[in-house]
Short mmCIF file of C-alpha atoms and ligand atoms in Angstrom, two decimals:
data_model
loop_
_atom_site.label_atom_id
_atom_site.label_comp_id
_atom_site.label_asym_id
_atom_site.label_seq_id
_atom_site.Cartn_x
_atom_site.Cartn_y
_atom_site.Cartn_z
CA MET A 1 1.32 22.11 -9.39
CA ASN A 2 -2.25 21.32 -10.45
CA THR A 3 -4.79 22.54 -7.83
CA THR A 4 -6.28 19.09 -7.80
CA THR A 5 -3.05 17.44 -7.06
CA ALA A 6 -2.63 16.58 -3.26
CA ILE A 7 0.82 14.84 -3.20
CA GLU A 8 3.47 15.52 -5.76
CA VAL A 9 6.75 13.77 -5.44
CA THR A 10 9.56 14.76 -7.97
CA ASP A 11 12.85 12.85 -8.00
CA LEU A 12 12.80 12.04 -4.28
CA ARG A 13 15.94 10.42 -3.02
CA LYS A 14 17.13 9.23 0.41
CA MET A 15 20.57 8.10 1.29
CA TYR A 16 21.16 6.84 4.79
CA SER A 17 24.75 7.15 6.37
CA GLY A 18 26.69 4.02 5.45
CA ASP A 19 25.80 4.34 1.69
CA VAL A 20 22.35 2.87 1.93
CA GLU A 21 20.35 4.36 -0.73
CA ALA A 22 16.89 3.64 0.57
CA VAL A 23 14.89 5.63 -2.16
CA LYS A 24 16.40 6.30 -5.49
CA GLY A 25 14.94 9.17 -7.13
CA ILE A 26 11.13 8.48 -7.30
CA SER A 27 8.42 10.53 -8.86
CA PHE A 28 4.57 10.36 -8.72
CA ALA A 29 1.46 12.50 -8.27
CA VAL A 30 -1.74 11.82 -6.39
CA SER A 31 -4.83 13.75 -7.05
CA ALA A 32 -7.10 15.13 -4.30
CA GLY A 33 -9.48 12.36 -3.17
CA GLU A 34 -7.57 9.58 -4.69
CA VAL A 35 -6.36 6.49 -2.61
CA PHE A 36 -3.00 5.64 -3.72
CA GLY A 37 -1.05 2.60 -2.59
CA LEU A 38 2.67 2.03 -2.06
CA LEU A 39 3.33 -1.49 -2.55
CA GLY A 40 6.55 -3.40 -1.87
CA PRO A 41 8.52 -6.10 -0.10
CA ASN A 42 10.31 -5.41 3.24
CA GLY A 43 13.10 -3.09 2.68
CA ALA A 44 11.77 -1.61 -0.55
CA GLY A 45 11.73 2.00 0.70
CA LYS A 46 8.05 2.58 1.75
CA SER A 47 8.47 3.78 5.15
CA THR A 48 11.34 6.00 4.01
CA THR A 49 9.05 7.46 1.54
CA VAL A 50 6.26 8.02 4.00
CA GLY A 51 8.73 9.45 6.48
CA MET A 52 9.72 12.14 4.01
CA LEU A 53 6.32 12.82 2.98
CA THR A 54 5.23 13.26 6.69
CA THR A 55 8.57 15.44 7.44
CA THR A 56 10.07 13.16 9.73
CA ILE A 57 12.74 12.07 7.46
CA LEU A 58 14.85 14.67 5.60
CA PRO A 59 15.23 13.80 1.95
CA THR A 60 18.88 13.75 0.42
CA SER A 61 17.53 15.44 -2.72
CA GLY A 62 14.41 15.95 -4.82
CA SER A 63 11.11 17.48 -3.65
CA ALA A 64 7.76 16.55 -2.23
CA GLN A 65 4.64 18.80 -1.83
CA LEU A 66 1.40 18.09 -0.01
CA VAL A 67 -1.29 20.31 -1.39
CA GLY A 68 1.51 22.78 -2.51
CA TYR A 69 3.44 22.86 0.85
CA ASP A 70 7.15 21.62 0.33
CA VAL A 71 7.82 19.13 2.99
CA VAL A 72 11.12 20.49 3.51
CA ARG A 73 10.94 24.33 3.15
CA ASN A 74 7.22 24.55 4.44
CA ALA A 75 7.24 21.53 6.80
CA LEU A 76 4.93 23.00 9.44
CA ALA A 77 2.32 23.78 6.85
CA ALA A 78 2.78 20.37 5.29
CA ARG A 79 2.24 18.92 8.63
CA SER A 80 -0.89 20.94 9.54
CA ILE A 81 -2.83 19.56 6.69
CA ALA A 82 -1.85 15.85 6.91
CA SER A 83 -2.29 13.06 9.48
CA VAL A 84 -0.59 9.67 9.97
CA VAL A 85 -2.00 6.43 11.24
CA PHE A 86 1.16 4.74 12.48
CA GLN A 87 1.45 0.88 13.08
CA GLU A 88 2.09 1.69 16.71
CA ALA A 89 -0.74 2.80 18.95
CA VAL A 90 -0.81 6.56 19.63
CA VAL A 91 -4.09 6.61 21.45
CA ASP A 92 -4.16 6.56 25.35
CA ARG A 93 -5.24 3.22 26.60
CA SER A 94 -6.42 4.52 29.89
CA LEU A 95 -8.92 6.89 28.40
CA THR A 96 -12.08 6.18 26.70
CA GLY A 97 -12.45 6.42 22.84
CA ARG A 98 -14.34 9.68 23.30
CA GLN A 99 -11.69 11.23 25.69
CA ASN A 100 -9.01 10.34 23.05
CA LEU A 101 -10.92 11.86 20.18
CA GLU A 102 -11.64 15.04 22.43
CA LEU A 103 -8.05 15.42 23.38
CA HIS A 104 -7.02 15.18 19.63
CA ALA A 105 -9.55 17.78 18.76
CA ARG A 106 -8.06 20.00 21.31
CA LEU A 107 -4.55 19.43 20.14
CA TRP A 108 -5.49 20.22 16.64
CA ARG A 109 -7.43 23.37 17.69
CA VAL A 110 -10.89 22.09 16.47
CA PRO A 111 -13.25 24.92 17.88
CA PRO A 112 -14.94 23.23 20.98
CA GLU A 113 -18.39 23.80 19.59
CA HIS A 114 -17.44 21.69 16.49
CA ALA A 115 -15.71 18.90 18.51
CA GLY A 116 -18.54 17.02 19.74
CA ALA A 117 -20.36 16.69 16.41
CA ARG A 118 -17.18 15.87 14.79
CA THR A 119 -16.47 12.96 17.35
CA ASP A 120 -19.92 11.65 16.79
CA GLU A 121 -19.51 11.81 13.03
CA LEU A 122 -16.34 9.91 13.09
CA ALA A 123 -17.63 7.45 15.47
CA ALA A 124 -20.52 6.83 12.92
CA THR A 125 -18.12 6.43 10.07
CA LEU A 126 -15.78 4.10 11.68
CA GLY A 127 -18.46 2.11 13.44
CA LEU A 128 -17.37 3.14 16.97
CA GLY A 129 -20.59 4.18 18.41
CA ASP A 130 -21.06 1.72 21.04
CA LEU A 131 -17.40 1.66 22.23
CA LEU A 132 -16.86 5.45 22.45
CA ASP A 133 -17.43 5.41 26.18
CA ARG A 134 -15.26 2.48 27.06
CA ALA A 135 -11.63 2.62 28.02
CA VAL A 136 -9.33 1.83 24.98
CA ALA A 137 -7.64 -0.80 27.12
CA THR A 138 -10.91 -2.89 26.69
CA TYR A 139 -10.82 -2.62 22.85
CA SER A 140 -9.89 -5.38 20.49
CA GLY A 141 -7.08 -4.89 17.89
CA GLY A 142 -9.43 -4.03 15.21
CA GLU A 143 -11.43 -1.63 17.34
CA ARG A 144 -8.33 0.03 18.46
CA ARG A 145 -7.12 0.48 14.75
CA ARG A 146 -10.45 2.07 13.89
CA LEU A 147 -10.19 4.52 16.85
CA GLU A 148 -6.44 5.28 15.49
CA ILE A 149 -7.94 6.14 12.08
CA ALA A 150 -10.62 8.24 13.86
CA ARG A 151 -8.03 9.90 15.73
CA ALA A 152 -6.21 10.86 12.64
CA LEU A 153 -9.36 12.32 10.99
CA VAL A 154 -10.19 14.72 13.85
CA SER A 155 -8.16 17.36 12.19
CA GLN A 156 -10.00 17.05 8.87
CA PRO A 157 -6.61 16.22 7.12
CA ARG A 158 -6.55 16.89 3.35
CA VAL A 159 -3.93 13.84 3.20
CA LEU A 160 -4.14 10.85 5.35
CA PHE A 161 -1.28 8.37 5.68
CA LEU A 162 -1.99 4.84 6.45
CA ASP A 163 1.08 2.68 7.17
CA GLU A 164 0.28 -0.84 6.88
CA PRO A 165 -3.13 -0.29 8.41
CA THR A 166 -4.29 -4.04 8.76
CA VAL A 167 -1.10 -5.69 9.63
CA GLY A 168 -1.38 -8.18 12.55
CA LEU A 169 -5.25 -8.48 12.52
CA ASP A 170 -7.17 -11.53 11.87
CA PRO A 171 -8.83 -12.10 8.57
CA ARG A 172 -12.37 -11.23 9.65
CA ILE A 173 -11.14 -7.99 11.46
CA ARG A 174 -9.11 -7.19 8.55
CA ALA A 175 -11.98 -7.42 6.07
CA GLU A 176 -14.07 -5.13 8.36
CA LEU A 177 -11.37 -2.55 8.56
CA ILE A 178 -10.89 -2.59 4.72
CA ASP A 179 -14.63 -2.02 4.44
CA VAL A 180 -14.32 0.79 6.83
CA ILE A 181 -11.51 2.51 4.92
CA GLY A 182 -13.38 1.76 1.77
CA SER A 183 -16.24 3.91 3.02
CA LEU A 184 -14.03 6.76 4.06
CA ARG A 185 -13.05 7.08 0.50
CA ASP A 186 -16.68 7.26 -0.53
CA ARG A 187 -17.54 9.65 2.11
CA SER A 188 -14.79 12.25 2.24
CA GLN A 189 -12.51 14.15 -0.07
CA THR A 190 -9.38 13.07 2.02
CA THR A 191 -6.49 12.00 -0.21
CA ILE A 192 -5.15 8.77 1.19
CA LEU A 193 -1.79 7.25 0.73
CA LEU A 194 -1.43 3.77 2.11
CA THR A 195 1.37 1.26 2.46
CA THR A 196 0.73 -2.37 2.34
CA HIS A 197 2.06 -5.84 1.66
CA TYR A 198 -1.53 -7.14 1.05
CA LEU A 199 -2.46 -7.27 -2.41
CA ASP A 200 -6.10 -7.93 -1.84
CA GLU A 201 -6.18 -4.81 0.16
CA ALA A 202 -4.43 -2.83 -2.54
CA GLU A 203 -6.72 -4.11 -5.04
CA ARG A 204 -9.91 -3.37 -3.13
CA LEU A 205 -8.90 0.16 -1.87
CA CYS A 206 -6.68 1.78 -4.23
CA ASP A 207 -7.47 3.82 -7.27
CA ARG A 208 -3.81 3.46 -8.27
CA LEU A 209 -0.74 1.76 -6.94
CA ALA A 210 3.02 2.29 -7.31
CA ILE A 211 5.11 -0.96 -6.90
CA ILE A 212 8.15 0.04 -5.22
CA HIS A 213 11.22 -2.43 -5.22
CA GLU A 214 14.75 -1.56 -4.12
CA GLY A 215 13.91 2.14 -3.86
CA THR A 216 12.60 2.46 -7.43
CA ILE A 217 9.00 2.56 -8.64
CA VAL A 218 8.80 -0.42 -10.92
CA ALA A 219 5.15 0.02 -11.99
CA LEU A 220 2.36 2.69 -11.28
CA ASP A 221 -1.14 2.33 -12.66
CA THR A 222 -4.71 1.24 -11.69
CA PRO A 223 -4.82 -2.39 -10.17
CA ALA A 224 -6.75 -3.37 -13.40
CA ALA A 225 -4.27 -1.81 -15.75
CA LEU A 226 -1.32 -3.63 -13.97
CA ARG A 227 -3.01 -7.03 -14.28
CA ALA A 228 -3.93 -6.35 -17.90
CA ASP A 229 -0.29 -6.00 -18.73
CA LEU A 230 -0.10 -9.70 -17.98
CA GLY A 231 -2.71 -10.47 -20.75
CA GLU A 232 -6.08 -12.31 -19.96
CA LYS A 233 -4.58 -15.82 -19.27
CA LEU A 234 -1.41 -17.39 -18.09
CA VAL A 235 -0.19 -21.06 -17.51
CA GLU A 236 1.44 -22.13 -14.20
CA LEU A 237 3.34 -25.14 -13.73
CA ARG A 238 5.43 -26.85 -11.25
CA ALA A 239 8.94 -28.13 -12.35
CA ALA A 240 9.66 -31.57 -11.24
CA ASP A 241 13.41 -31.19 -11.78
CA SER A 242 15.51 -28.10 -11.41
CA PRO A 243 13.35 -25.00 -11.98
CA GLN A 244 16.27 -22.99 -13.35
CA ILE A 245 16.90 -25.45 -16.16
CA ALA A 246 13.16 -26.00 -16.87
CA PHE A 247 12.69 -22.11 -17.17
CA GLY A 248 15.73 -21.91 -19.40
CA ALA A 249 14.36 -24.65 -21.59
CA LEU A 250 10.92 -23.07 -21.87
CA ARG A 251 12.61 -19.76 -22.76
CA GLU A 252 14.83 -21.19 -25.46
CA ARG A 253 11.87 -22.96 -27.08
CA GLY A 254 9.88 -19.71 -27.09
CA ILE A 255 7.20 -21.19 -24.70
CA ALA A 256 8.14 -18.70 -22.02
CA GLY A 257 8.29 -15.11 -23.03
CA ASP A 258 10.15 -12.11 -21.54
CA ASP A 259 7.45 -11.61 -18.79
CA ALA A 260 7.46 -15.24 -17.56
CA PHE A 261 8.82 -15.66 -13.98
CA SER A 262 9.58 -18.29 -11.54
CA VAL A 263 9.12 -18.53 -7.76
CA GLY A 264 10.58 -21.58 -6.26
CA ALA A 265 9.55 -24.45 -8.42
CA THR A 266 6.49 -22.62 -9.78
CA ILE A 267 7.01 -21.17 -13.20
CA THR A 268 4.30 -18.76 -14.53
CA ILE A 269 3.86 -17.89 -18.17
CA PRO A 270 1.54 -15.17 -19.44
CA LEU A 271 0.00 -16.23 -22.60
CA HIS A 272 -0.80 -13.18 -24.45
CA GLY A 273 -3.61 -14.36 -26.82
CA ARG A 274 -2.16 -18.00 -27.25
CA SER A 275 -4.59 -20.62 -26.20
CA ALA A 276 -3.95 -22.65 -22.90
CA PRO A 277 -4.27 -26.01 -24.48
CA ASP A 278 -1.56 -25.06 -27.14
CA ALA A 279 0.79 -23.81 -24.58
CA ILE A 280 0.14 -26.86 -22.36
CA GLY A 281 0.61 -29.09 -25.29
CA ALA A 282 4.02 -27.26 -26.05
CA ILE A 283 5.21 -27.71 -22.59
CA GLU A 284 4.30 -31.35 -22.52
CA THR A 285 6.24 -32.14 -25.63
CA SER A 286 9.30 -29.81 -24.68
CA GLY A 287 10.72 -32.56 -22.48
CA VAL A 288 10.44 -30.41 -19.42
CA ARG A 289 8.88 -32.58 -16.49
CA THR A 290 6.18 -31.04 -14.42
CA THR A 291 4.17 -32.05 -11.44
CA SER A 292 1.29 -29.83 -12.13
CA ILE A 293 0.19 -27.46 -15.01
CA THR A 294 -2.95 -25.25 -14.72
CA SER A 295 -4.12 -22.10 -16.62
CA ARG A 296 -5.81 -19.25 -14.82
CA ALA A 297 -6.43 -15.39 -15.06
CA PRO A 298 -3.60 -13.07 -13.81
CA THR A 299 -3.75 -11.57 -10.28
CA LEU A 300 -2.10 -8.42 -8.84
CA ASP A 301 0.13 -11.05 -7.05
CA ASP A 302 1.59 -12.28 -10.38
CA VAL A 303 2.35 -8.51 -11.26
CA TYR A 304 3.91 -8.12 -8.05
CA LEU A 305 6.08 -11.32 -8.00
CA ARG A 306 7.16 -10.79 -11.56
CA LEU A 307 8.31 -7.14 -10.75
CA THR A 308 9.87 -7.73 -7.43
CA GLY A 309 12.18 -10.61 -7.81
CA GLY A 310 10.20 -13.64 -9.30
CA GLN A 311 12.24 -13.62 -12.46
CA LEU A 312 15.23 -15.71 -12.66
CA THR A 313 17.25 -13.50 -14.88
CA ASP A 314 20.18 -15.94 -14.86
CA ALA A 315 18.32 -18.53 -16.46
CA ALA A 316 17.34 -16.58 -19.43
P1 LIG B 1 10.05 -0.65 3.85
O1 LIG B 1 9.24 0.40 4.58
O2 LIG B 1 9.61 -0.82 2.36
O3 LIG B 1 10.17 -1.95 4.52
P2 LIG B 1 12.38 1.06 4.51
O4 LIG B 1 12.00 2.26 3.90
O5 LIG B 1 12.02 0.94 5.76
O6 LIG B 1 11.70 -0.08 3.66
O7 LIG B 1 13.89 0.56 4.27
C1 LIG B 1 14.54 0.92 3.03
C2 LIG B 1 16.11 0.51 3.16
O8 LIG B 1 16.54 1.44 3.97
C3 LIG B 1 16.28 -0.69 3.74
O9 LIG B 1 17.43 -1.29 3.31
C4 LIG B 1 16.62 -0.30 5.31
O10 LIG B 1 17.42 -1.39 5.95
C5 LIG B 1 17.17 0.93 5.13
N1 LIG B 1 17.15 1.82 6.22
C6 LIG B 1 15.88 2.17 6.82
N2 LIG B 1 16.13 3.06 7.63
C7 LIG B 1 17.39 3.27 7.88
C8 LIG B 1 18.25 4.08 8.84
N3 LIG B 1 17.73 4.87 9.71
N4 LIG B 1 19.54 3.83 8.59
C9 LIG B 1 20.12 3.31 7.61
N5 LIG B 1 19.34 2.46 6.82
C10 LIG B 1 18.13 2.50 6.85
#
């Protein structure tokens, strides 16, 4: 393993009892200091993957290393250099923020002479300054989440796992938290692996992302490169009649290519250099009835929808 590789996953697989193959042999490597996203719908295998990397779930086969420590053969060492922010709270609500951080500093054997400075530094990074001496029970959801992240960073982990860090927060608090996580990436050399359903969050925070679907990685690249796969422009239409029949007709006439996809009545057609007026004209003369047609630039949502089930394969 390269010394700058923080996470190396090779053909990792998990079969649960009852023949559920939750993770079907995935491989990827994350460089030190990188923010890497695992993106996928519910049931895709994200939590199982994070569980294996954080040594709480035993892989069925394959291997994974955190800064060179194998998560099975050297689980204690792997655990000692990593930290996890779970969706559920682990901080103690009856204690203040500072007491929680000090407690975790002791648990992680941070020398007492460094613990105070570390607490202050984390409080500043995560914008907790004024809250530190209040009981956690009085924190808002976003404030508690920031304390959870500070708690996970007390041990100065080489690898930080964030499991859906902004789920359930209102939009403003979410935006603030994304900003704080973004600043972590600028200020520390900690490697971050985060799971999320939110595409804006992935786009904003991740250097690279893996889209995981039914236990398999279906795409892995930078957000910009993933978007670029769909070209510079696409046409989106809503079918007035059966979307399956409309999609089939557009395919047959060569208007929709292999990477066109459909979700409900909406059909999305990447143009790959063809002009939007040309494509819209072709749709209008094809006999396919629409309730709207627009053209726009592709987003990460398009990439995600195409790869995780937007495609109507039976209409091809
Ligand atoms: P995600 O985190 O992407 O939502 P999970 O890793 O939780 O996905 O789940 C992947 C698949 O494995 C799902 O089909 C889920 O039902 C199944 N699964 C998860 N945990 C268990 C378990 N303990 N026993 C059996 N099946 C499980």
